[in-house]
Amino acid sequence: MDLKQLQYFTCVAELGSFTRASNALNIAQPALSRQIRMLEVELRQNLLIRNGRGVTMTEAGKVLLEHSLGILHQVERVKEELGKVRGAMAGHVVVGLPPSLLKVLAVPLTKTFRARLPSASLSICEGLSVTMHEALVAGRLDVALLYNVIPSAEVETFPLLEEELFLMTARFDGAGDSISLREVADIPLIIPSRPNSIRMLVESELANIACRPNIELEIDGVSAILELVADGYGSAVLTRSAVTSLADASRFSVRKIVEPVLSSKLAMAISLRHPSTLTQQLFIDLIREQIRVWLGYEQAV
């Protein structure tokens, strides 16, 4: 058994597919399969069950995955400690950002990261909160910024800010400054499919006043939603930052939703199944710093 075999096995187990793992690891699939088989022979255990949809872990595979994650994490810690000896903090961080924040945070985060941790590496992924939550638990992300995250025993969250939700419509004269949630129920909406966090929040709050959303289109992409809204295909419920970061705000009329006011809560999340490395802990501080800079120190918790 060697570290490379454990790394290969962990990647296959977490992605649930030899094909996806071979792409992620940049290794030919036959070579990857051979390494996994050698590991199974050495341990005298079947670790993975191959099926038409990918692979699932056997009980032995689940045990090995738990230990492999700990072993690989300790290897990263050793590398970091040795890096500190020579005066350089090494390591790798994978962070997930929602589309509305990618444009405003990705560049400053990357620049600050490279300036303060020049020997470390950073990967930034874009995704919806539900998808990133799953990736965080599976170990494919180290840190993620999530909207309206549901508390769980697998993820620790740190509140960052609350953003009020607005009704976005194609610009027209005479739009008021606010609109009641009950009025929103009558307006055709372009909205992401379940279980998008804003979709679930809107449905839940409407149910509280015995209403349902009038869904015109389901689109899982904020940029596409905004383009369709600007062209008059419907309205959208989004944060103001989504408009200012992803589109030309002058194309929209923006009205605050009231009675009740709707707020989307942004939190930073880390997995409790995968302890943070020193590099990741420093990166978490960088995220907090950049959020404060972005908000002008006004809304940050």
mmCIF file of N, CA and C in Angstrom, residues 41-114:
data_model
loop_
_atom_site.group_PDB
_atom_site.id
_atom_site.type_symbol
_atom_site.label_atom_id
_atom_site.label_comp_id
_atom_site.label_asym_id
_atom_site.label_seq_id
_atom_site.Cartn_x
_atom_site.Cartn_y
_atom_site.Cartn_z
ATOM 1 N N VAL A 41 -6.092 -6.390 -3.912
ATOM 2 C CA VAL A 41 -5.373 -7.657 -3.764
ATOM 3 C C VAL A 41 -4.508 -7.633 -2.513
ATOM 4 N N GLU A 42 -3.808 -6.518 -2.288
ATOM 5 C CA GLU A 42 -2.939 -6.410 -1.124
ATOM 6 C C GLU A 42 -3.737 -6.486 0.176
ATOM 7 N N LEU A 43 -4.917 -5.848 0.183
ATOM 8 C CA LEU A 43 -5.736 -5.833 1.401
ATOM 9 C C LEU A 43 -6.641 -7.061 1.515
ATOM 10 N N ARG A 44 -6.708 -7.845 0.428
ATOM 11 C CA ARG A 44 -7.554 -9.041 0.383
ATOM 12 C C ARG A 44 -9.025 -8.698 0.672
ATOM 13 N N GLN A 45 -9.435 -7.558 0.119
ATOM 14 C CA GLN A 45 -10.806 -7.081 0.307
ATOM 15 C C GLN A 45 -11.277 -6.420 -0.981
ATOM 16 N N ASN A 46 -12.539 -6.624 -1.332
ATOM 17 C CA ASN A 46 -13.145 -5.825 -2.390
ATOM 18 C C ASN A 46 -13.536 -4.479 -1.798
ATOM 19 N N LEU A 47 -13.060 -3.419 -2.418
ATOM 20 C CA LEU A 47 -13.296 -2.077 -1.887
ATOM 21 C C LEU A 47 -14.409 -1.347 -2.611
ATOM 22 N N LEU A 48 -14.584 -1.651 -3.887
ATOM 23 C CA LEU A 48 -15.565 -0.949 -4.718
ATOM 24 C C LEU A 48 -16.411 -1.952 -5.483
ATOM 25 N N ILE A 49 -17.667 -1.623 -5.643
ATOM 26 C CA ILE A 49 -18.574 -2.436 -6.459
ATOM 27 C C ILE A 49 -18.857 -1.670 -7.741
ATOM 28 N N ARG A 50 -18.459 -2.235 -8.878
ATOM 29 C CA ARG A 50 -18.681 -1.592 -10.166
ATOM 30 C C ARG A 50 -20.103 -1.870 -10.630
ATOM 31 N N ASN A 51 -20.769 -0.838 -11.152
ATOM 32 C CA ASN A 51 -22.097 -1.008 -11.740
ATOM 33 C C ASN A 51 -22.239 -0.062 -12.925
ATOM 34 N N GLY A 52 -23.374 -0.115 -13.587
ATOM 35 C CA GLY A 52 -23.577 0.683 -14.784
ATOM 36 C C GLY A 52 -23.555 2.182 -14.545
ATOM 37 N N ARG A 53 -23.803 2.596 -13.311
ATOM 38 C CA ARG A 53 -23.856 4.029 -12.999
ATOM 39 C C ARG A 53 -22.565 4.536 -12.376
ATOM 40 N N GLY A 54 -21.587 3.664 -12.183
ATOM 41 C CA GLY A 54 -20.334 4.075 -11.572
ATOM 42 C C GLY A 54 -19.869 3.044 -10.564
ATOM 43 N N VAL A 55 -19.504 3.498 -9.366
ATOM 44 C CA VAL A 55 -19.056 2.582 -8.332
ATOM 45 C C VAL A 55 -19.676 2.967 -6.989
ATOM 46 N N THR A 56 -19.841 1.987 -6.131
ATOM 47 C CA THR A 56 -20.232 2.217 -4.744
ATOM 48 C C THR A 56 -19.227 1.492 -3.859
ATOM 49 N N MET A 57 -19.086 1.942 -2.639
ATOM 50 C CA MET A 57 -18.118 1.350 -1.725
ATOM 51 C C MET A 57 -18.712 0.156 -0.986
ATOM 52 N N THR A 58 -17.885 -0.846 -0.774
ATOM 53 C CA THR A 58 -18.244 -1.938 0.126
ATOM 54 C C THR A 58 -18.026 -1.443 1.563
ATOM 55 N N GLU A 59 -18.387 -2.258 2.532
ATOM 56 C CA GLU A 59 -18.142 -1.875 3.928
ATOM 57 C C GLU A 59 -16.644 -1.685 4.171
ATOM 58 N N ALA A 60 -15.844 -2.575 3.577
ATOM 59 C CA ALA A 60 -14.389 -2.432 3.710
ATOM 60 C C ALA A 60 -13.914 -1.132 3.065
ATOM 61 N N GLY A 61 -14.524 -0.778 1.922
ATOM 62 C CA GLY A 61 -14.171 0.463 1.250
ATOM 63 C C GLY A 61 -14.494 1.684 2.094
ATOM 64 N N LYS A 62 -15.632 1.662 2.794
ATOM 65 C CA LYS A 62 -16.007 2.788 3.662
ATOM 66 C C LYS A 62 -15.014 2.963 4.796
ATOM 67 N N VAL A 63 -14.575 1.826 5.362
ATOM 68 C CA VAL A 63 -13.580 1.896 6.439
ATOM 69 C C VAL A 63 -12.271 2.468 5.916
ATOM 70 N N LEU A 64 -11.837 1.982 4.734
ATOM 71 C CA LEU A 64 -10.577 2.469 4.174
ATOM 72 C C LEU A 64 -10.668 3.944 3.828
ATOM 73 N N LEU A 65 -11.812 4.392 3.301
ATOM 74 C CA LEU A 65 -11.953 5.801 2.938
ATOM 75 C C LEU A 65 -11.789 6.690 4.168
ATOM 76 N N GLU A 66 -12.427 6.303 5.262
ATOM 77 C CA GLU A 66 -12.320 7.109 6.483
ATOM 78 C C GLU A 66 -10.877 7.239 6.934
ATOM 79 N N HIS A 67 -10.134 6.126 6.910
ATOM 80 C CA HIS A 67 -8.736 6.167 7.320
ATOM 81 C C HIS A 67 -7.869 6.888 6.279
ATOM 82 N N SER A 68 -8.189 6.696 4.997
ATOM 83 C CA SER A 68 -7.391 7.325 3.939
ATOM 84 C C SER A 68 -7.459 8.839 4.034
ATOM 85 N N LEU A 69 -8.655 9.369 4.296
ATOM 86 C CA LEU A 69 -8.801 10.820 4.421
ATOM 87 C C LEU A 69 -7.932 11.361 5.549
ATOM 88 N N GLY A 70 -7.902 10.626 6.665
ATOM 89 C CA GLY A 70 -7.061 11.047 7.776
ATOM 90 C C GLY A 70 -5.582 10.973 7.446
ATOM 91 N N ILE A 71 -5.191 9.894 6.759
ATOM 92 C CA ILE A 71 -3.779 9.724 6.392
ATOM 93 C C ILE A 71 -3.336 10.818 5.433
ATOM 94 N N LEU A 72 -4.133 11.056 4.389
ATOM 95 C CA LEU A 72 -3.775 12.067 3.402
ATOM 96 C C LEU A 72 -3.764 13.463 4.016
ATOM 97 N N HIS A 73 -4.697 13.703 4.957
ATOM 98 C CA HIS A 73 -4.696 14.988 5.640
ATOM 99 C C HIS A 73 -3.415 15.173 6.444
ATOM 100 N N GLN A 74 -2.978 14.115 7.127
ATOM 101 C CA GLN A 74 -1.751 14.202 7.912
ATOM 102 C C GLN A 74 -0.543 14.432 7.016
ATOM 103 N N VAL A 75 -0.551 13.856 5.833
ATOM 104 C CA VAL A 75 0.539 14.088 4.887
ATOM 105 C C VAL A 75 0.600 15.566 4.515
ATOM 106 N N GLU A 76 -0.585 16.171 4.268
ATOM 107 C CA GLU A 76 -0.628 17.598 3.953
ATOM 108 C C GLU A 76 -0.107 18.421 5.127
ATOM 109 N N ARG A 77 -0.461 18.009 6.354
ATOM 110 C CA ARG A 77 0.020 18.737 7.527
ATOM 111 C C ARG A 77 1.545 18.647 7.630
ATOM 112 N N VAL A 78 2.103 17.468 7.330
ATOM 113 C CA VAL A 78 3.558 17.304 7.361
ATOM 114 C C VAL A 78 4.213 18.238 6.348
ATOM 115 N N LYS A 79 3.649 18.288 5.130
ATOM 116 C CA LYS A 79 4.194 19.176 4.098
ATOM 117 C C LYS A 79 4.154 20.625 4.560
ATOM 118 N N GLU A 80 3.043 21.006 5.201
ATOM 119 C CA GLU A 80 2.925 22.376 5.689
ATOM 120 C C GLU A 80 3.956 22.676 6.774
ATOM 121 N N GLU A 81 4.123 21.731 7.703
ATOM 122 C CA GLU A 81 5.085 21.941 8.780
ATOM 123 C C GLU A 81 6.502 22.060 8.226
ATOM 124 N N LEU A 82 6.842 21.216 7.237
ATOM 125 C CA LEU A 82 8.165 21.308 6.613
ATOM 126 C C LEU A 82 8.304 22.616 5.847
ATOM 127 N N GLY A 83 7.196 23.067 5.240
ATOM 128 C CA GLY A 83 7.229 24.356 4.556
ATOM 129 C C GLY A 83 7.500 25.496 5.521
ATOM 130 N N LYS A 84 6.931 25.405 6.731
ATOM 131 C CA LYS A 84 7.163 26.441 7.737
ATOM 132 C C LYS A 84 8.630 26.480 8.155
ATOM 133 N N VAL A 85 9.264 25.300 8.190
ATOM 134 C CA VAL A 85 10.680 25.245 8.571
ATOM 135 C C VAL A 85 11.533 26.033 7.599
ATOM 136 N N ARG A 86 11.198 25.940 6.301
ATOM 137 C CA ARG A 86 11.974 26.682 5.313
ATOM 138 C C ARG A 86 11.382 28.064 5.041
ATOM 139 N N GLY A 87 10.369 28.431 5.837
ATOM 140 C CA GLY A 87 9.818 29.784 5.754
ATOM 141 C C GLY A 87 8.752 29.966 4.720
ATOM 142 N N ALA A 88 8.123 28.894 4.257
ATOM 143 C CA ALA A 88 7.073 29.014 3.237
ATOM 144 C C ALA A 88 5.894 28.130 3.620
ATOM 145 N N MET A 89 4.694 28.697 3.613
ATOM 146 C CA MET A 89 3.488 27.938 3.915
ATOM 147 C C MET A 89 2.965 27.308 2.629
ATOM 148 N N ALA A 90 3.033 25.972 2.532
ATOM 149 C CA ALA A 90 2.582 25.268 1.341
ATOM 150 C C ALA A 90 1.183 24.716 1.592
ATOM 151 N N GLY A 91 0.663 23.973 0.630
ATOM 152 C CA GLY A 91 -0.657 23.380 0.777
ATOM 153 C C GLY A 91 -1.564 23.784 -0.367
ATOM 154 N N HIS A 92 -2.757 23.184 -0.393
ATOM 155 C CA HIS A 92 -3.713 23.429 -1.465
ATOM 156 C C HIS A 92 -5.088 23.672 -0.859
ATOM 157 N N VAL A 93 -5.810 24.637 -1.414
ATOM 158 C CA VAL A 93 -7.154 24.970 -0.939
ATOM 159 C C VAL A 93 -8.099 24.990 -2.132
ATOM 160 N N VAL A 94 -9.255 24.328 -1.975
ATOM 161 C CA VAL A 94 -10.307 24.356 -2.994
ATOM 162 C C VAL A 94 -11.526 25.043 -2.382
ATOM 163 N N VAL A 95 -11.946 26.152 -2.970
ATOM 164 C CA VAL A 95 -13.059 26.931 -2.422
ATOM 165 C C VAL A 95 -14.193 26.997 -3.437
ATOM 166 N N GLY A 96 -15.424 26.929 -2.944
ATOM 167 C CA GLY A 96 -16.599 27.049 -3.792
ATOM 168 C C GLY A 96 -17.304 28.373 -3.546
ATOM 169 N N LEU A 97 -17.659 29.065 -4.630
ATOM 170 C CA LEU A 97 -18.340 30.355 -4.540
ATOM 171 C C LEU A 97 -19.632 30.317 -5.346
ATOM 172 N N PRO A 98 -20.702 30.933 -4.845
ATOM 173 C CA PRO A 98 -21.931 31.028 -5.636
ATOM 174 C C PRO A 98 -21.738 32.006 -6.787
ATOM 175 N N PRO A 99 -22.525 31.872 -7.866
ATOM 176 C CA PRO A 99 -22.337 32.725 -9.050
ATOM 177 C C PRO A 99 -22.367 34.212 -8.745
ATOM 178 N N SER A 100 -23.243 34.639 -7.832
ATOM 179 C CA SER A 100 -23.383 36.067 -7.548
ATOM 180 C C SER A 100 -22.157 36.647 -6.861
ATOM 181 N N LEU A 101 -21.319 35.801 -6.264
ATOM 182 C CA LEU A 101 -20.130 36.280 -5.559
ATOM 183 C C LEU A 101 -18.837 35.984 -6.306
ATOM 184 N N LEU A 102 -18.905 35.097 -7.290
ATOM 185 C CA LEU A 102 -17.683 34.711 -8.002
ATOM 186 C C LEU A 102 -17.007 35.926 -8.632
ATOM 187 N N LYS A 103 -17.797 36.763 -9.293
ATOM 188 C CA LYS A 103 -17.224 37.896 -10.022
ATOM 189 C C LYS A 103 -16.602 38.920 -9.090
ATOM 190 N N VAL A 104 -17.202 39.128 -7.919
ATOM 191 C CA VAL A 104 -16.711 40.180 -7.026
ATOM 192 C C VAL A 104 -15.625 39.695 -6.079
ATOM 193 N N LEU A 105 -15.546 38.377 -5.826
ATOM 194 C CA LEU A 105 -14.594 37.873 -4.838
ATOM 195 C C LEU A 105 -13.429 37.085 -5.430
ATOM 196 N N ALA A 106 -13.627 36.451 -6.595
ATOM 197 C CA ALA A 106 -12.595 35.544 -7.115
ATOM 198 C C ALA A 106 -11.261 36.245 -7.338
ATOM 199 N N VAL A 107 -11.283 37.393 -7.989
ATOM 200 C CA VAL A 107 -10.025 38.090 -8.304
ATOM 201 C C VAL A 107 -9.330 38.619 -7.050
ATOM 202 N N PRO A 108 -10.030 39.382 -6.181
ATOM 203 C CA PRO A 108 -9.329 39.854 -4.976
ATOM 204 C C PRO A 108 -8.868 38.728 -4.051
ATOM 205 N N LEU A 109 -9.663 37.635 -3.961
ATOM 206 C CA LEU A 109 -9.232 36.496 -3.156
ATOM 207 C C LEU A 109 -7.947 35.890 -3.707
ATOM 208 N N THR A 110 -7.895 35.719 -5.019
ATOM 209 C CA THR A 110 -6.721 35.116 -5.651
ATOM 210 C C THR A 110 -5.491 35.987 -5.462
ATOM 211 N N LYS A 111 -5.647 37.296 -5.658
ATOM 212 C CA LYS A 111 -4.503 38.202 -5.516
ATOM 213 C C LYS A 111 -3.979 38.212 -4.084
ATOM 214 N N THR A 112 -4.890 38.266 -3.116
ATOM 215 C CA THR A 112 -4.471 38.275 -1.711
ATOM 216 C C THR A 112 -3.838 36.951 -1.324
ATOM 217 N N PHE A 113 -4.417 35.852 -1.814
ATOM 218 C CA PHE A 113 -3.878 34.518 -1.532
ATOM 219 C C PHE A 113 -2.450 34.402 -2.041
ATOM 220 N N ARG A 114 -2.217 34.809 -3.290
ATOM 221 C CA ARG A 114 -0.873 34.690 -3.867
ATOM 222 C C ARG A 114 0.122 35.596 -3.148
#
